[in-house]
Coordinates of C-alpha atoms in Angstrom, one line a residue:
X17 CA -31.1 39.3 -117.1
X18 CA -32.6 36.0 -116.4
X19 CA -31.1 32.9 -116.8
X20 CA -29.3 31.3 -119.6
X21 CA -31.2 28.5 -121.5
X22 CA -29.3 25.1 -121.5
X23 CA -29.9 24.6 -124.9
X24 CA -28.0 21.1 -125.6
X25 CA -30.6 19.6 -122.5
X26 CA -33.6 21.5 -124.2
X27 CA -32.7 20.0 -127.6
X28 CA -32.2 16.4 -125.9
X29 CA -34.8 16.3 -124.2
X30 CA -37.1 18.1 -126.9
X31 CA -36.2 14.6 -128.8
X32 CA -37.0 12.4 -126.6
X33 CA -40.4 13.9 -125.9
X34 CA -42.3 12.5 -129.5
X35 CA -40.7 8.8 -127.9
X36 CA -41.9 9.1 -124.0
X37 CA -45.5 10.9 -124.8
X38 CA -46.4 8.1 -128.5
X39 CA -49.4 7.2 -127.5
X40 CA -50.6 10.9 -126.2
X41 CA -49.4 12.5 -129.5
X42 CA -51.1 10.0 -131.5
X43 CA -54.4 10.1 -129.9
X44 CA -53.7 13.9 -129.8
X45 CA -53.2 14.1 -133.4
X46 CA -55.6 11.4 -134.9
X47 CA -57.6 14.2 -135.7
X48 CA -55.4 15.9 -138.3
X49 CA -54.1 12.8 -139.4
X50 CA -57.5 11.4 -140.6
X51 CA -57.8 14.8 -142.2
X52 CA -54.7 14.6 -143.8
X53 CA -55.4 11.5 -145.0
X54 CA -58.9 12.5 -146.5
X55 CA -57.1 15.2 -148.3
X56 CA -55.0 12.4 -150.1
X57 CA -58.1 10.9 -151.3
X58 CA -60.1 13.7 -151.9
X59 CA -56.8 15.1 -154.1
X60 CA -56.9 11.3 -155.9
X61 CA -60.6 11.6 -156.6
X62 CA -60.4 15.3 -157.6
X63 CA -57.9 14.3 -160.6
X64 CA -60.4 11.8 -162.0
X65 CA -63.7 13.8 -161.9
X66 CA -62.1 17.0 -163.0
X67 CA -64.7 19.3 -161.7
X68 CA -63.6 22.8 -160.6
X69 CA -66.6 23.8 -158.5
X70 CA -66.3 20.4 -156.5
X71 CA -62.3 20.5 -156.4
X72 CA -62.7 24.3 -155.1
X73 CA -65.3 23.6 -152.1
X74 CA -63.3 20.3 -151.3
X75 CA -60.4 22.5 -150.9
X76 CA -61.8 25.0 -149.0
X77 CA -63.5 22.4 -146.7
X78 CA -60.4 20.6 -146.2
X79 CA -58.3 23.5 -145.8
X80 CA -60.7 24.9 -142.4
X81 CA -60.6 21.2 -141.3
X82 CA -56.9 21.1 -141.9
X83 CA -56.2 24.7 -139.9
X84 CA -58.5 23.3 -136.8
X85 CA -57.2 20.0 -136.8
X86 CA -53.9 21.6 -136.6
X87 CA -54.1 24.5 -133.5
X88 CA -55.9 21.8 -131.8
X89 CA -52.8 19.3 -132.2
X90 CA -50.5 22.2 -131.5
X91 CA -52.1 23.7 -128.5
X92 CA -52.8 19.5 -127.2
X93 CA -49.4 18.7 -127.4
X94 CA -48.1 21.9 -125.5
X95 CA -50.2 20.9 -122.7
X96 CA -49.2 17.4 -123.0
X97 CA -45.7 18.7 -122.7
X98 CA -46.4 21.0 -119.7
X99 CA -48.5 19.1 -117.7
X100 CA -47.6 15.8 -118.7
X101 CA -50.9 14.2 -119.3
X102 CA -53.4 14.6 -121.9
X103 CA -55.5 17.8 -122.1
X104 CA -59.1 17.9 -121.7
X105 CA -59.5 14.2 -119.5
X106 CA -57.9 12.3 -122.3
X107 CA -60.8 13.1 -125.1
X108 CA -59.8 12.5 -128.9
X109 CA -60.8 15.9 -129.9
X110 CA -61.0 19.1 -127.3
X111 CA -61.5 22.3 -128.3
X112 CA -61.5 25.5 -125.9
X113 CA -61.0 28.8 -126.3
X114 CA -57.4 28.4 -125.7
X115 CA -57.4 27.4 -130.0
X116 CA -58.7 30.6 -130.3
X117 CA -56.5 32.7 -128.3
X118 CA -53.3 30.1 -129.8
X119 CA -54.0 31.2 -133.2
X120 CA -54.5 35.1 -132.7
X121 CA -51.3 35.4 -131.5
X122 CA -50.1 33.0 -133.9
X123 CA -51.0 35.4 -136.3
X124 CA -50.1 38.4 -134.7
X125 CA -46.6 36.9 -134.6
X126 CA -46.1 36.1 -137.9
X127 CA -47.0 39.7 -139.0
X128 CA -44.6 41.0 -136.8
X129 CA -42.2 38.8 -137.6
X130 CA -42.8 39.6 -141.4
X131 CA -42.7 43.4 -140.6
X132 CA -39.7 43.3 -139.5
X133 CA -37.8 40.9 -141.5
X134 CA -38.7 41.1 -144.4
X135 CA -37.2 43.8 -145.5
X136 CA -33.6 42.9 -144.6
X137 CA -33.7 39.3 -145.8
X138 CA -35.1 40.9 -148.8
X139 CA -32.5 43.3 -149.6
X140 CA -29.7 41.0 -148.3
X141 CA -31.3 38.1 -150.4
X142 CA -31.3 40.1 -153.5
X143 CA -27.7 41.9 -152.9
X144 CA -26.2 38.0 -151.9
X145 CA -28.6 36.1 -154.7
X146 CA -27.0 38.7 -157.2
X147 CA -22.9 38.9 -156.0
X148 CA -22.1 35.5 -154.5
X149 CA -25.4 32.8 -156.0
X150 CA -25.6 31.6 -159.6
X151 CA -26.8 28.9 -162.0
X152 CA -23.2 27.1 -161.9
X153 CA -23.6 27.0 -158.0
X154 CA -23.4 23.9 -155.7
X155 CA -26.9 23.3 -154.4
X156 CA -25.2 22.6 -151.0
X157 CA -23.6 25.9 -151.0
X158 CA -27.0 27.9 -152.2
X159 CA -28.3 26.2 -149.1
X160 CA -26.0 27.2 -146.5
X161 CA -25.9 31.1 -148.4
X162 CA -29.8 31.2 -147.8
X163 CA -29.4 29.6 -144.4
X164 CA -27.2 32.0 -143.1
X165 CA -29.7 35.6 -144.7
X166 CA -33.3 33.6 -142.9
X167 CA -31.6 32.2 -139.7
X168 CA -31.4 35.7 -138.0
X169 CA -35.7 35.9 -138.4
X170 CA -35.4 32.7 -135.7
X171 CA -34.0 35.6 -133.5
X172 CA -37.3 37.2 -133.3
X173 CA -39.9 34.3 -133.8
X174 CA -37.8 32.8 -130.8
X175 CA -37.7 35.9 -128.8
X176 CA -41.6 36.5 -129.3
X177 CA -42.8 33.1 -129.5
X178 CA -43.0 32.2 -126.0
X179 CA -46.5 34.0 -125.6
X180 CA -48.0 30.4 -127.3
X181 CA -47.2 27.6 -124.8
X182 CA -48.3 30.4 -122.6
X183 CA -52.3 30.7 -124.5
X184 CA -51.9 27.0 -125.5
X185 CA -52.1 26.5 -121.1
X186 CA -54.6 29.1 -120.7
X187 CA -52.7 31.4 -118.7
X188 CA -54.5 35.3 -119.9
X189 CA -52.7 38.8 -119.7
X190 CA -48.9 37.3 -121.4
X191 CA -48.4 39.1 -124.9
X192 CA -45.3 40.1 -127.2
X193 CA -43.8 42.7 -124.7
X194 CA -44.4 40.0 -122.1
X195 CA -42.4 37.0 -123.8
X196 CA -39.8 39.8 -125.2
X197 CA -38.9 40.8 -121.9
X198 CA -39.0 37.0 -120.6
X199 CA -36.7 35.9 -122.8
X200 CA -34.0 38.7 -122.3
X201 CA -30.5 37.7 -122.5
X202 CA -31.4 34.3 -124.7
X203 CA -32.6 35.7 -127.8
X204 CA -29.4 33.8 -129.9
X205 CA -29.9 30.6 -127.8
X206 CA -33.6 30.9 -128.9
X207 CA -32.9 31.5 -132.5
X208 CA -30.9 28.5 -132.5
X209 CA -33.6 25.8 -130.6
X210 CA -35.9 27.4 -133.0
X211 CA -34.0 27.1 -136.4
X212 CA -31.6 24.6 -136.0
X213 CA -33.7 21.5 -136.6
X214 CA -36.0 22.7 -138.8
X215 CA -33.5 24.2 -141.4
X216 CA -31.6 21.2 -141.2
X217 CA -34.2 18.9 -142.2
X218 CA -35.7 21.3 -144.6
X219 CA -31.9 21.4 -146.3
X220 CA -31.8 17.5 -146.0
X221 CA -35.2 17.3 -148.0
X222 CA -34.5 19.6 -150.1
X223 CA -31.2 17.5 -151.3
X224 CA -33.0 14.3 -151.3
X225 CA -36.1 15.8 -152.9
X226 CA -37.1 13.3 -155.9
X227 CA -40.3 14.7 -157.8
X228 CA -43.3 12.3 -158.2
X229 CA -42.2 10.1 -155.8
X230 CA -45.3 9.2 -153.4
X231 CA -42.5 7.4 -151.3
X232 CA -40.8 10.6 -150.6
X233 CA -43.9 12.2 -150.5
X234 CA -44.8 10.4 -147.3
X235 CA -41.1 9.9 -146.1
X236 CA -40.7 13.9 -146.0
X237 CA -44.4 14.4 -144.3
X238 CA -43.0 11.7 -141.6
X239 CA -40.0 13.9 -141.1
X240 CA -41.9 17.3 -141.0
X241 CA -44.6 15.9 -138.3
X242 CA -41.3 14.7 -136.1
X243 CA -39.9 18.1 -136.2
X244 CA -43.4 20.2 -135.8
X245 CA -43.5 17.7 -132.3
X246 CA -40.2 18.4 -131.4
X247 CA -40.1 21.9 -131.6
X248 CA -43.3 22.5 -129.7
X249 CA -41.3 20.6 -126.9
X250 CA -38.2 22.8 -127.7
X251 CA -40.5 25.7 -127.3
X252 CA -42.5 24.2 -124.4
X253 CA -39.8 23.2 -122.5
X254 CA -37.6 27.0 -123.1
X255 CA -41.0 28.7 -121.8
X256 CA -41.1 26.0 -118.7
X257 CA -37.3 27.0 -117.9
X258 CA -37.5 30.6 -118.4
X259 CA -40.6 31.1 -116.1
X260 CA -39.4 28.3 -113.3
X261 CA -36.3 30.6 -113.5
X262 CA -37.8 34.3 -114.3
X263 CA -35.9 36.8 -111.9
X264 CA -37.6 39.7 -110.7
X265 CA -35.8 42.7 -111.3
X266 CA -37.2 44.3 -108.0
X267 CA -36.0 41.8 -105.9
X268 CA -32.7 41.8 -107.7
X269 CA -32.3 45.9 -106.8
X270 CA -33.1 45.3 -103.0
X271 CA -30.3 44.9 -100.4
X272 CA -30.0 41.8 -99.3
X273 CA -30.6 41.0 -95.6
X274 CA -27.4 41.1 -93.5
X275 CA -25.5 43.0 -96.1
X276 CA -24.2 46.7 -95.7
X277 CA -23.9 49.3 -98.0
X278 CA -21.1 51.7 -97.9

């Protein structure tokens, strides 16, 4: 069994990553930022012409823009995090195959993640949704019901997810199995680095939500690209710990030096 995460240090310093690395992340994500920010205007512009065919190859142009602008933030700011400068001698936009391998197993996770929970949180969901949720009940309380059927997926997204700092550094021939196995004996403390802040800010939006409100709009945005940083650091720095601290099970088995066995 390897060690046990420290989670309250992980989640400290997780937080104080976005504050100590500003100026990397930003140039790090200028990139998806100015292509978020097109897709603001091109969404403003789309409403007053009211053409389909433009709106539908905007869309789709964004979107491919949006998705590489995106692993290229991600897989930036875990190698900001676990080399502590900025990747690729400090260029606004670098992109290596290390995108490429980030986002196969990106995928890969999610599908196995979806295989295998799916199914109980959707049975659970129903079953709960139908004996204990209805129209009469507290938003707050609907929340913490739903919170409690999804957190356990954070069990295996934690306990697999380890393989993308991993890629996002370019170190080949660490999969699933691999990042199962690392994290053996912290697959709870995972689940909770990995859900706790973003179900809590998802529950504190959700309560706050007020529709048509281009003030939220950007206020809840501003809170979701905080927590996106800070979890690649929570993730980042539970990979960094767990392979600094990895024991090897054949060493483990061998009789240490001076020692006698009866």
């Amino acid at each position: 069994m390897n060690q046990q995460l420290p989670v309250t240090a992980i989640l400290y310093d997780a937080v104080s990553l976005p504050i100590r690395y500003f100026r990397e992340l930003v140039s790090i994500g200028a990139p998806l930022l100015f292509v978020m920010f097109i897709g603001v205007l091109f969404a403003l512009i789309s409403l007053e012409v009211g053409d389909s065919y433009l709106s539908n190859v905007g869309i789709a142009l964004i979107s491919i823009a949006y998705l590489t602008t995106s692993l290229q933030a991600l897989v930036g700011a875990h190698r900001l995090f676990l080399n502590k400068r900025l990747p690729s001698e400090e260029r606004l936009f670098s992109w290596t195959g290390n995108e490429v391998r980030f986002a196969g197993w990106s995928l890969l996770l999610i599908v196995c993640v979806a295989l295998v929970s799916i199914p109980v949180v959707g049975v659970s969901g129903f079953l709960v949704s139908q004996m204990v949720l209805g129209e009469n009940t507290p938003q707050i309380v609907s929340q913490l019901v739903l919170l409690t059927i999804v957190f356990p997926v954070y069990y295996f997204i934690g306990r697999w997810s380890l393989v993308l700092p991993a890629s996002a550094v370019g170190i080949r021939g660490k999969t699933l199995t691999w990042s199962w196995h690392l994290s053996d004996g912290n697959g709870w403390r995972l689940a909770i680095l990995m859900g706790l802040l973003p179900t809590s800010s998802n529950m504190l939006l959700s309560i706050i939500a007020v529709e048509d409100s281009w003030l939220f709009a950007i206020f809840s945005t501003a809170v979701s690209l905080l927590v996106a940083t800070i979890q690649v650091g929570v993730l980042s720095l539970s990979y960094k710990f767990l392979t600094d601290n990895q024991v090897d099970e054949e060493e483990e088995d061998k009789p240490q030096i001076g020692t006698v066995e009866l």
